[in-house]
Tab-separated table of C-alpha atoms in Angstrom:
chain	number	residue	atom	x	y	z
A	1	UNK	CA	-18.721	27.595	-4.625
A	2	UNK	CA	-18.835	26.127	-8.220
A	3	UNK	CA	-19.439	22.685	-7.794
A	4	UNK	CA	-20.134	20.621	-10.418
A	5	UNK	CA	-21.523	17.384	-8.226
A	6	UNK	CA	-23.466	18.448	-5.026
A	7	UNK	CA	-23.869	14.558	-4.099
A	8	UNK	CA	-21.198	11.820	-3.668
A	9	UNK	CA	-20.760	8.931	-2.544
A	10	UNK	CA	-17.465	8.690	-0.707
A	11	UNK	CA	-16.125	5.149	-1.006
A	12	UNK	CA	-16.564	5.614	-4.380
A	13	UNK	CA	-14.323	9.019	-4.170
A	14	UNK	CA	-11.362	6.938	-2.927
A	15	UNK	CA	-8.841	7.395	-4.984
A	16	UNK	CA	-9.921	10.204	-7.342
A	17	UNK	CA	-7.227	12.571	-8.244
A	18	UNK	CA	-6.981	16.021	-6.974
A	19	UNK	CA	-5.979	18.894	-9.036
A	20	UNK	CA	-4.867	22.608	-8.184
A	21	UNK	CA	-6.092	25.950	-10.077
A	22	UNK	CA	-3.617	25.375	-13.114
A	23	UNK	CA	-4.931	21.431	-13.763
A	24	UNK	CA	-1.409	20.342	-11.737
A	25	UNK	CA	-2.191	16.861	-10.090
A	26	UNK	CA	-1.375	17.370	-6.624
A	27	UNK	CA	-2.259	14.006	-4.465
A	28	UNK	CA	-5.153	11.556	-4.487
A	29	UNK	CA	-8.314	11.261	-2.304
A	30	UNK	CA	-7.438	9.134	0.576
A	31	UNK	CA	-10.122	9.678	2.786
A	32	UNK	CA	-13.133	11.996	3.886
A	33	UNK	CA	-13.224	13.590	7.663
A	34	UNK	CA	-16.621	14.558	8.919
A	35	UNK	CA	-17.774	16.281	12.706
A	36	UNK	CA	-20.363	15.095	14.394
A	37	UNK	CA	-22.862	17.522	15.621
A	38	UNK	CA	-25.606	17.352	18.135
A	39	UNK	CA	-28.518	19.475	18.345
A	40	UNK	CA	-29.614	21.118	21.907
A	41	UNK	CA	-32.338	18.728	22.514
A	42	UNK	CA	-29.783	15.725	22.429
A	43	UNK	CA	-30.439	14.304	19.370
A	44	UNK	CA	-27.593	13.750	16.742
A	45	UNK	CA	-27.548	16.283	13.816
A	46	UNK	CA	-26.548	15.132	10.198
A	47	UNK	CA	-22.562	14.981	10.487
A	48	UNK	CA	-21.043	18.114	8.773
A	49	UNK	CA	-18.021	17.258	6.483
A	50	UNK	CA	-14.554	19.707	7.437
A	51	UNK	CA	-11.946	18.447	5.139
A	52	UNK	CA	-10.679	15.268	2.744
A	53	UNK	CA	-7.526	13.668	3.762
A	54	UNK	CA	-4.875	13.472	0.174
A	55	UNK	CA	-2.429	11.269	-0.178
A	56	UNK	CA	0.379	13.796	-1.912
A	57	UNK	CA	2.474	10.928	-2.470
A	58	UNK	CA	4.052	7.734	-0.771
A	59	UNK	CA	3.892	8.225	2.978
A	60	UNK	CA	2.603	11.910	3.166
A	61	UNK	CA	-1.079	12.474	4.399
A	62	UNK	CA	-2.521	15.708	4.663
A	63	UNK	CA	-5.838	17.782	5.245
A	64	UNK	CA	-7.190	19.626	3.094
A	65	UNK	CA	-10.254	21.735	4.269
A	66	UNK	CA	-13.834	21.515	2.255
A	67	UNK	CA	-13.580	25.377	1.798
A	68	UNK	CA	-10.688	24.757	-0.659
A	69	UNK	CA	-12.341	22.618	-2.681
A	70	UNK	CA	-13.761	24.432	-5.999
A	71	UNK	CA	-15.432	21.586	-7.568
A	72	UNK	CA	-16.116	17.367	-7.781
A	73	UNK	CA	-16.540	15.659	-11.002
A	74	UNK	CA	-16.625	12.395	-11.912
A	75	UNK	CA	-12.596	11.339	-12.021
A	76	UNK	CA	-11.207	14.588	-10.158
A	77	UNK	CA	-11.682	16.773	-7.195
A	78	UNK	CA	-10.278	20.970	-8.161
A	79	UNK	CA	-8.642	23.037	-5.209
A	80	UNK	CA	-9.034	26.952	-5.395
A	81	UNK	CA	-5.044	27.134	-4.607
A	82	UNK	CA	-1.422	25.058	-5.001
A	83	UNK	CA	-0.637	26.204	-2.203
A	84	UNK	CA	-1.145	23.642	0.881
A	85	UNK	CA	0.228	22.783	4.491
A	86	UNK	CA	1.971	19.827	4.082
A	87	UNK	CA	1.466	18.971	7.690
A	88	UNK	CA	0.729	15.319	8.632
A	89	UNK	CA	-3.083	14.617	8.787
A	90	UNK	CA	-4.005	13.685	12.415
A	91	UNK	CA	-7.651	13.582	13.458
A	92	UNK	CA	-8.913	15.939	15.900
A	93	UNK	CA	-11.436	14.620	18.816
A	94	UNK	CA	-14.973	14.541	17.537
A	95	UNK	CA	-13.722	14.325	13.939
A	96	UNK	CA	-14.601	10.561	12.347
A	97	UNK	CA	-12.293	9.039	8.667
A	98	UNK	CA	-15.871	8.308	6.942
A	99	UNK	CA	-14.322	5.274	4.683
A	100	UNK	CA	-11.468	4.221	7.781
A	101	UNK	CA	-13.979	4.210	10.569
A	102	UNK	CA	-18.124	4.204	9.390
A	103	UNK	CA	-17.790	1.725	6.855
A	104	UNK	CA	-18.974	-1.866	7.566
A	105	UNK	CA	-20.731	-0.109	10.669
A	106	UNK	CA	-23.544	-2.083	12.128
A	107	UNK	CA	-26.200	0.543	12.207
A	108	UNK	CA	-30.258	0.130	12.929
A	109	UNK	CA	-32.291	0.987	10.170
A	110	UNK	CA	-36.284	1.972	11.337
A	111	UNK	CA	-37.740	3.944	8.453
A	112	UNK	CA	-41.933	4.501	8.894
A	113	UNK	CA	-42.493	1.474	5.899
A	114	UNK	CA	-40.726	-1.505	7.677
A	115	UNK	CA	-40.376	-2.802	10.832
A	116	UNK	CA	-36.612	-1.684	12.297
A	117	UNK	CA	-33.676	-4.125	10.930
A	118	UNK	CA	-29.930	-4.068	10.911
A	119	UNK	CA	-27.696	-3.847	7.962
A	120	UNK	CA	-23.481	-2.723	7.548
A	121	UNK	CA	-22.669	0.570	5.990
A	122	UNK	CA	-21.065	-0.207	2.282
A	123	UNK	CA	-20.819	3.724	1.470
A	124	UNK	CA	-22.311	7.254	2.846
A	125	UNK	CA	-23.189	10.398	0.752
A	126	UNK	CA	-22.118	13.434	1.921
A	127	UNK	CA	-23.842	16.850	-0.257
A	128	UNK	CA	-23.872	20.434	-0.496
A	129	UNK	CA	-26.309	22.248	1.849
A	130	UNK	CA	-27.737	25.661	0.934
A	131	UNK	CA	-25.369	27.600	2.896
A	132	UNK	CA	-22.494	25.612	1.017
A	133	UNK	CA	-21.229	23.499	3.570
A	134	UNK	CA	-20.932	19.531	2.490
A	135	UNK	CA	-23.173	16.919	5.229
A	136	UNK	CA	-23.067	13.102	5.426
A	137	UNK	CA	-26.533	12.672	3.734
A	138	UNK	CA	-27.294	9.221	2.873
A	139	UNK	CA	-26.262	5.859	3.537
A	140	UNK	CA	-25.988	3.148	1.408
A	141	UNK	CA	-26.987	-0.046	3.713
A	142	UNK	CA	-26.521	-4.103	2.952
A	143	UNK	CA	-29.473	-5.843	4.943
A	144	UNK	CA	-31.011	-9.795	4.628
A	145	UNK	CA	-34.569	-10.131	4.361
A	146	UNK	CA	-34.539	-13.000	6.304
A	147	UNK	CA	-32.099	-15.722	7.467
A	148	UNK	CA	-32.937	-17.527	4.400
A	149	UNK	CA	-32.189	-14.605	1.453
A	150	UNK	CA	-29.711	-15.649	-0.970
A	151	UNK	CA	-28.131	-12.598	-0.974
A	152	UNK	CA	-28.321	-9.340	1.081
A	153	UNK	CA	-30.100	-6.579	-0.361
A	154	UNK	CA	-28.746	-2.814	-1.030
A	155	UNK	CA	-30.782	-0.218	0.329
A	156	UNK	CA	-29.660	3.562	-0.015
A	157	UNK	CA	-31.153	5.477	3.470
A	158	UNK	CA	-31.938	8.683	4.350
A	159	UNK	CA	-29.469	9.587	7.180
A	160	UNK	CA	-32.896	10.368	9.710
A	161	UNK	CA	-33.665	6.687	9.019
A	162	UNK	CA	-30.523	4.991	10.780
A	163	UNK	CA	-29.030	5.083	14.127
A	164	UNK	CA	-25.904	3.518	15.403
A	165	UNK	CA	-24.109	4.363	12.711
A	166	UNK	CA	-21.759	7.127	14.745
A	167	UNK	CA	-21.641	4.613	18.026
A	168	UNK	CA	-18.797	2.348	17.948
A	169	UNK	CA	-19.324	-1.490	18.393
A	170	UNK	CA	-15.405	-3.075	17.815
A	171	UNK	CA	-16.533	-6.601	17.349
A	172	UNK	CA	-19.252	-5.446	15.225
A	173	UNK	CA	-17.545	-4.050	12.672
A	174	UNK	CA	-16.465	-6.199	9.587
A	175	UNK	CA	-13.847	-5.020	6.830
A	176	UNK	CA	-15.410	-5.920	3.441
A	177	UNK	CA	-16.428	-2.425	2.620
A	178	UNK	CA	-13.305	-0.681	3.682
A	179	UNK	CA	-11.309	-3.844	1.954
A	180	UNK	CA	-13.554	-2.653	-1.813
A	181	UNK	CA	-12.954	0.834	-0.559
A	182	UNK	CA	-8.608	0.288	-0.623
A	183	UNK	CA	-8.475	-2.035	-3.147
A	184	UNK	CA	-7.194	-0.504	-6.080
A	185	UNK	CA	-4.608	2.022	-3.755
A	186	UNK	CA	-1.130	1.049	-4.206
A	187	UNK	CA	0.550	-0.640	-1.297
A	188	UNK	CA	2.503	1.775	-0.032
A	189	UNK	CA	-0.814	4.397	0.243
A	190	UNK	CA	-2.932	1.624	1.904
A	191	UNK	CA	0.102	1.092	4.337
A	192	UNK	CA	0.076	4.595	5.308
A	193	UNK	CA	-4.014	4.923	5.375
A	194	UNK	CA	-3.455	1.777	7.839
A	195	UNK	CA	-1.251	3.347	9.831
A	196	UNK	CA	-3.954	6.252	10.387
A	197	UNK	CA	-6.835	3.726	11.638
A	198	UNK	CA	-8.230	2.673	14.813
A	199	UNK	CA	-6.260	-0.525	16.062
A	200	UNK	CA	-9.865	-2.850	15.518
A	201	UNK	CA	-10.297	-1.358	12.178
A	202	UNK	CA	-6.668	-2.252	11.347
A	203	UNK	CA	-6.437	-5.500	12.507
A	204	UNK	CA	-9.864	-6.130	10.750
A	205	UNK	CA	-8.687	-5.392	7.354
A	206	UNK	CA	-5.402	-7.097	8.035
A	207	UNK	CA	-7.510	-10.528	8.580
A	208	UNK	CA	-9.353	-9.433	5.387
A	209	UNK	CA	-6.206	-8.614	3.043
A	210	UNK	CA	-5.187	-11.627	0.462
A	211	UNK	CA	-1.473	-12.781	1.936
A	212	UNK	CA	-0.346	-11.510	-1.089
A	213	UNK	CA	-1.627	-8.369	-0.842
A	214	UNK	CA	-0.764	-8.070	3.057
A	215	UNK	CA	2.783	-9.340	1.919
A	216	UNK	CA	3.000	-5.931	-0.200
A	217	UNK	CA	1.771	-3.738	2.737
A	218	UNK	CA	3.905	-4.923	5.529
A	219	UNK	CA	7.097	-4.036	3.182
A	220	UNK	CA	5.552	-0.664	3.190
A	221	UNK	CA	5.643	-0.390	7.012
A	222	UNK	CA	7.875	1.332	9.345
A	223	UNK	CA	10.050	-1.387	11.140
A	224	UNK	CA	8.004	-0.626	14.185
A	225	UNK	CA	4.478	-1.299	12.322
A	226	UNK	CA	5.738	-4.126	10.916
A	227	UNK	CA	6.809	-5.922	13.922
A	228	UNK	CA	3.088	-5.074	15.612
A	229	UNK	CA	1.407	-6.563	12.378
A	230	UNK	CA	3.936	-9.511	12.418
A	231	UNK	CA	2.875	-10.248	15.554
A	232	UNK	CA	-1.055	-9.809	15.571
A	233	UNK	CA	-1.361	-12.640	13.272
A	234	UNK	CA	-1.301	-16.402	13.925
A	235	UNK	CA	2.500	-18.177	13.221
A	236	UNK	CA	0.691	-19.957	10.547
A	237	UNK	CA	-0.305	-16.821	8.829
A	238	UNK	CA	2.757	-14.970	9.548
A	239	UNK	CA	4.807	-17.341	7.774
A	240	UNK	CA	2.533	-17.472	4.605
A	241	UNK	CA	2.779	-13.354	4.650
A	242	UNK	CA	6.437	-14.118	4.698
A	243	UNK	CA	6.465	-16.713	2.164
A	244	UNK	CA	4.988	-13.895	-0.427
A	245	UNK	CA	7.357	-11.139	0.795
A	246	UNK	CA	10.479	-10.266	-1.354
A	247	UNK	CA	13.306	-12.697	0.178
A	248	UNK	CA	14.994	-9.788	1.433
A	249	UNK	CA	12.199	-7.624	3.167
A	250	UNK	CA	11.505	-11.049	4.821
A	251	UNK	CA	14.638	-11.542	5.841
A	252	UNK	CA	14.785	-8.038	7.057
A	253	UNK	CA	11.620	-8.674	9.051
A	254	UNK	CA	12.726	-11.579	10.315
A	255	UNK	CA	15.998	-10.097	11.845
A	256	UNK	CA	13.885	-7.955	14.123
A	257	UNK	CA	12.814	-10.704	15.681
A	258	UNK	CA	13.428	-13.419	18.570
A	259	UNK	CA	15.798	-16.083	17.710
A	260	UNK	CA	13.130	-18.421	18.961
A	261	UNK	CA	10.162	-16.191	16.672
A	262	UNK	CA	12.905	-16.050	13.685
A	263	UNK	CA	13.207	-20.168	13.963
A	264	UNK	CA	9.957	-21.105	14.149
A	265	UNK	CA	8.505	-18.904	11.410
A	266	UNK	CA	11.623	-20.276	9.002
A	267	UNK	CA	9.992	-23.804	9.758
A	268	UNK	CA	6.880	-22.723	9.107
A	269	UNK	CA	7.782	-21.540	5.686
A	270	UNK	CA	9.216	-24.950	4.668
A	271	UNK	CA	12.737	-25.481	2.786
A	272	UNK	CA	11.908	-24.136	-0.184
A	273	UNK	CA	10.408	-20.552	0.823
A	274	UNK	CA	12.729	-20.338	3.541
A	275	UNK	CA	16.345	-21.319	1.453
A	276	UNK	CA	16.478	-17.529	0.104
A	277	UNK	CA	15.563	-16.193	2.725
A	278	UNK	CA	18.397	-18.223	5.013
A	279	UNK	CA	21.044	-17.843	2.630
A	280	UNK	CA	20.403	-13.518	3.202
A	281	UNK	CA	20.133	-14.170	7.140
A	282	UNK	CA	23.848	-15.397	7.401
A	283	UNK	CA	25.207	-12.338	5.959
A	284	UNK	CA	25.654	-9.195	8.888
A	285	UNK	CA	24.091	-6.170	8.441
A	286	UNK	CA	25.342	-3.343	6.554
A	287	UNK	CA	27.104	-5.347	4.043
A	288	UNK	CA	26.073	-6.670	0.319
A	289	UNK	CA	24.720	-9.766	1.257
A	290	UNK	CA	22.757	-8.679	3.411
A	291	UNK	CA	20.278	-6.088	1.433
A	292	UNK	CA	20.608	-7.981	-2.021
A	293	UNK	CA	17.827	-9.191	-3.826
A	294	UNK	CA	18.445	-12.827	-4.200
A	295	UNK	CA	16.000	-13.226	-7.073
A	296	UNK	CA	17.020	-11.216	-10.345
A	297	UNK	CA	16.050	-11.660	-13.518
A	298	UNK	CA	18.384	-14.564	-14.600
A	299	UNK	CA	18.607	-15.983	-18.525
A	300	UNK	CA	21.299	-18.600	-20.458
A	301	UNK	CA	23.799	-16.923	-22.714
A	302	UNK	CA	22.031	-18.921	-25.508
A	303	UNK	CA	18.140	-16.913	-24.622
A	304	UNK	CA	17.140	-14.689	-27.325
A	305	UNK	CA	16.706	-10.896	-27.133
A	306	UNK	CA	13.186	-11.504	-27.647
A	307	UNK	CA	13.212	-13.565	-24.571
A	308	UNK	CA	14.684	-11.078	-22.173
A	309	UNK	CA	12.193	-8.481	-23.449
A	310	UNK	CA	9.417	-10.563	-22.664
A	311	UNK	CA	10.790	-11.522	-18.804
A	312	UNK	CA	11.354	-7.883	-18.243
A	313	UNK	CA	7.943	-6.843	-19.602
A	314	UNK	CA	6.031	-9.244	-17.258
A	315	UNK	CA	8.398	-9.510	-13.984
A	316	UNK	CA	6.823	-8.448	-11.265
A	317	UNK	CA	10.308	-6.715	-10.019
A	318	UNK	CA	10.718	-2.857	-9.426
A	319	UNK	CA	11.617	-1.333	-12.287
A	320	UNK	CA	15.347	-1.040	-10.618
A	321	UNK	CA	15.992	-4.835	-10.828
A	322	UNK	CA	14.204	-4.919	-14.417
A	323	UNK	CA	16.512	-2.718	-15.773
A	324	UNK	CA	18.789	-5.250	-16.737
A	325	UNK	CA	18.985	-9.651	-17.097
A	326	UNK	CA	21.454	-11.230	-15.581
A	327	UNK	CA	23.366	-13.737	-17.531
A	328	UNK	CA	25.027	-17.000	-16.185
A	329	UNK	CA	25.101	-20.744	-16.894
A	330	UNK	CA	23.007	-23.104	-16.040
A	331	UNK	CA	21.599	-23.210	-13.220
A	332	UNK	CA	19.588	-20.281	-13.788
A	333	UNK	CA	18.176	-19.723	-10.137
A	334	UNK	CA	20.885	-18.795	-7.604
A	335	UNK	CA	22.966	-19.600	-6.762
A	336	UNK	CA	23.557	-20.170	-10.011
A	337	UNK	CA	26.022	-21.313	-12.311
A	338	UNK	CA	29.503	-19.342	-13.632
A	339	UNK	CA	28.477	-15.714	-13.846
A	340	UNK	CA	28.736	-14.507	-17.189
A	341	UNK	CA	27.631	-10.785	-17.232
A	342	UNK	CA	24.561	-8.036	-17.506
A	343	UNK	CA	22.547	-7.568	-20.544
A	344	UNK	CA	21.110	-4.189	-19.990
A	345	UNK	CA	17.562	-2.818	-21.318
A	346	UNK	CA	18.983	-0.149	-23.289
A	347	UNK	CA	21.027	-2.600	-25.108
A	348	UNK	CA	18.587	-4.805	-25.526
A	349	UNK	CA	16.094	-2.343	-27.006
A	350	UNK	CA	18.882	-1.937	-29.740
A	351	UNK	CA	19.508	-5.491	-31.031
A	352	UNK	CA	17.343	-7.696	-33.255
A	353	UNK	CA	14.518	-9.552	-31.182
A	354	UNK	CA	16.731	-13.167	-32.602
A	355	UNK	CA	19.988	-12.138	-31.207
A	356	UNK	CA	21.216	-14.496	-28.401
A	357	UNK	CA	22.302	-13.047	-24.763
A	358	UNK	CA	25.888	-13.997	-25.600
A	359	UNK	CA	26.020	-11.275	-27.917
A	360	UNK	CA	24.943	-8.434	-25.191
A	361	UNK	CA	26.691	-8.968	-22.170
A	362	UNK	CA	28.451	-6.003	-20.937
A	363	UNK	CA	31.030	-7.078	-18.839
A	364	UNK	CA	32.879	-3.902	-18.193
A	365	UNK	CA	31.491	-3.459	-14.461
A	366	UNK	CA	33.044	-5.697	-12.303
A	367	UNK	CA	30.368	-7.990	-9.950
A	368	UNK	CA	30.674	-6.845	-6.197
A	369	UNK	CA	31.339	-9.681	-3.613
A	370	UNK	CA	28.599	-9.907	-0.755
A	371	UNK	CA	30.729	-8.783	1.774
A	372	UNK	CA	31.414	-4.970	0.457
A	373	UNK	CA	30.078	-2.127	2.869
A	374	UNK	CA	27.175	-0.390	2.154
A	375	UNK	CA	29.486	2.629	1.885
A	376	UNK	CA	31.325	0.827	-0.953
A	377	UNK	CA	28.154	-0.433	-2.850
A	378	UNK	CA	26.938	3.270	-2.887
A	379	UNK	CA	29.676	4.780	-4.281
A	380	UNK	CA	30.136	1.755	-6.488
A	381	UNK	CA	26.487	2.543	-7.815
A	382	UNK	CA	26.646	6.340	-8.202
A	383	UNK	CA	30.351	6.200	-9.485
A	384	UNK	CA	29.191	4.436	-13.264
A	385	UNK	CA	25.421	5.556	-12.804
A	386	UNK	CA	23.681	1.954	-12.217
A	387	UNK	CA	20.812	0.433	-10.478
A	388	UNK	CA	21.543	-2.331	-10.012
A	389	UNK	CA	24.958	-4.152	-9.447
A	390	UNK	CA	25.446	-8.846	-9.539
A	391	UNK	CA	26.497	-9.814	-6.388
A	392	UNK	CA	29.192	-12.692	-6.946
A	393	UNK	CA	30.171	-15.352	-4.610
A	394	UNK	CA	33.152	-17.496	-5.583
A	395	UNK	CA	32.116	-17.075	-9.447
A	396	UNK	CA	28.331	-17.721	-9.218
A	397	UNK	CA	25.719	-15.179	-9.073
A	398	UNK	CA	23.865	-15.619	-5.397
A	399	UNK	CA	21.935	-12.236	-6.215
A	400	UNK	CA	21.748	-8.183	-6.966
A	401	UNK	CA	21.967	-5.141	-5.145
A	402	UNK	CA	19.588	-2.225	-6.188
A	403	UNK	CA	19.132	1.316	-5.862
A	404	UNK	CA	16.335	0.520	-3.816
A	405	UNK	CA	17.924	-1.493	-1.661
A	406	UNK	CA	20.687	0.788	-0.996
A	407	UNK	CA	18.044	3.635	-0.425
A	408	UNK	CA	16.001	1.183	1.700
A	409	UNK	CA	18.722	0.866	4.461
A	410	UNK	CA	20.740	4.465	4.259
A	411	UNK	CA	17.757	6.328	5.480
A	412	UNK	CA	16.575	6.381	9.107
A	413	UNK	CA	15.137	2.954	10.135
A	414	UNK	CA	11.782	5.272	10.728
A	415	UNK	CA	11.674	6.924	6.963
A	416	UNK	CA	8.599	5.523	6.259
A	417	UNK	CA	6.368	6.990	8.987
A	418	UNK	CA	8.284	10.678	9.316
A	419	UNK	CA	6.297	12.915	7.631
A	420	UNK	CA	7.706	15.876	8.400
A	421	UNK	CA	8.292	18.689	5.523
């Protein structure tokens, strides 16, 4: 096996693209799976590594065995072959996630310098052996001193030197490892990686997660997952998740809900986080109203081109509902004043930076009215090749369907975790 690194750490490998014989990206490194091994005389054997779970792309998870892997460099793992079984990854008994599961581990260190002390796991090694199969090797270790250190100190072990670290202890285990491990995966990855770990592990990193960052996973859930999450967290809580959520993946959370849940949560909120999210609640489901995004890009017939360039460049919208500004007059936020038309990014690109708004509204598609079907939006959409269409009540924008909300709510209610080929 032609390896170019024969130690890594594997936190660190989170995240690293992999690549097949032809340079082809094919996924990313989600996760590492390792077997414990004991030797006849009852003692534990250095963990041999079987396979790294890849993320091929938003909610797909598979294994793909060590013995396929060709080589690890700094910035990219190389298979020997394209060719992979796109089953879901599911962990066999015996088989431990290294970065889901060991990380943040309370382990024992006793090493023949020091007396024994105990320290979390922050990352583990795993390297080539002679016979060319990968081991957990090393662990990297933060320990205190004493109560009085200013900060905890990083020790890198030998894996002889700690014990523990393959015994699980639920209310020992933190998250602040694993939460460094996942931070730069996109939401929808770390909601599927979440979905994949052991109930104490996920509701640990779920108390770690930023609301806003939490806010982005739970839209990334299957309905079922995020009811469960919903409910694991304090009302308070919940309703500051919600509060960051996208009006209408609140709103759609919130209508799996109790009335009484639903009520209390709005409340929570207060008036102004909860108004958008009210005004989508009165509309049934299956109809405009009720999938829109109530929060478009919005700008004055009298904004400049330059203007609408610049909100479009740093929205934080999909690209499907910054694909276009919405034009009205004042008031800007809906619902807003008379709806005047779409300005979209195309167009825009073509005009001089000075021009006004005015001067680009297309007003050849017709706004829908928030209580068309579904069925009717689609067709709508595919039938003059938009993403987005203004949602018009009684003359005044009140918001805008997407392609992504359209896509969000024709496939199954359990899209998100089927991960069948």
């Amino acid at each position: 096996m032609a390896t170019t690194l024969t130690r890594v750490y594997i936190a660190a490998l989170a995240g690293t693209a992999i690549y097949d014989p032809n340079g082809d990206r094919v996924g990313r490194v989600s996760d590492v799976v390792a077997h414990a091994r004991d030797h006849p005389s009852g003692s534990q054997l250095r963990p041999r590594v079987v396979g790294i779970v890849a993320e091929l792309h938003a909610f797909r998870r598979i294994f793909i065995p060590m013995g396929r892997v060709t080589s690890i460099d700094p910035g990219r793992v190389v298979l020997s072959t394209g060719t992979l079984n796109l089953r879901k990854f599911s962990s066999r008994p015996g088989e431990t996630m290294v970065i889901g599961e060991l990380l943040d581990r309370v382990i024992t260190v006793d090493t023949s310098e020091a007396p024994a002390v105990q320290a979390e796991t922050v990352d583990i090694a795993m390297e080539l052996d002679r016979d060319e199969y990968w081991y957990l090797c090393r662990v990297a270790a933060r320990q205190r001193a004493s109560r009085f250190a200013r900060r905890a100190q990083l020790r890198e072990l030998d894996w002889k030197d700690v014990s523990g670290l393959l015994e699980r202890d639920d209310d020992a285990q933190g998250a602040a490892s694993l939460l460094s491990a996942t931070e730069n995966l996109r939401p929808a990855d770390l909601a599927n990686m979440m979905q994949d770990l052991p109930i104490h592990r996920r509701r640990a990193l779920t108390e770690a997660l930023d609301d806003d960052r939490l806010a982005d996973v739970v839209e990334e859930l299957p309905e079922a997952h995020q009811m469960e999450l919903v409910r694991s967290l304090s009302q308070e809580r919940a309703a500051d998740v919600l509060t960051e959520m996208d009006p209408d993946d609140a709103a759609d959370v919130l209508n799996n809900l109790g009335s009484s849940e639903k009520r209390t949560l709005l409340e929570l909120m207060g008036p102004e986080d909860a108004g958008p999210v009210q005004r989508l609640l009165r509309y049934a489901p299956g109809i405009a109203g009720a999938i829109m995004t109530s929060e478009p890009i919005i700008l004055p017939p009298d904004a400049t081109v330059a203007h609408a360039l610049a909100s479009i460049r740093h929205a934080p919208e999909p690209p499907a509902i910054a694909a276009q500004v919405f034009v009205t007059r004042s008031p800007t936020a809906t619902p807003t004043g008379p709806y005047l038309g779409v300005a979209h990014f195309q167009r825009l690109l073509r005009e001089p930076p000075s021009a006004l708004l005015a001067t680009c509204i297309d007003t050849d598609i017709d706004p829908i009215d928030p209580h068309l079907s579904l069925a009717d939006v689609t067709r709508r959409l595919a039938t003059y090749d938009l993403v987005a269409l203004a949602v018009v009540s009684s003359g005044r924008l009140i918001g805008a369907v997407t392609v992504d909300d359209v896509l969000d709510h024709l496939l199954p209610s359990d899209w998100r975790g089927s991960h069948h080929a």
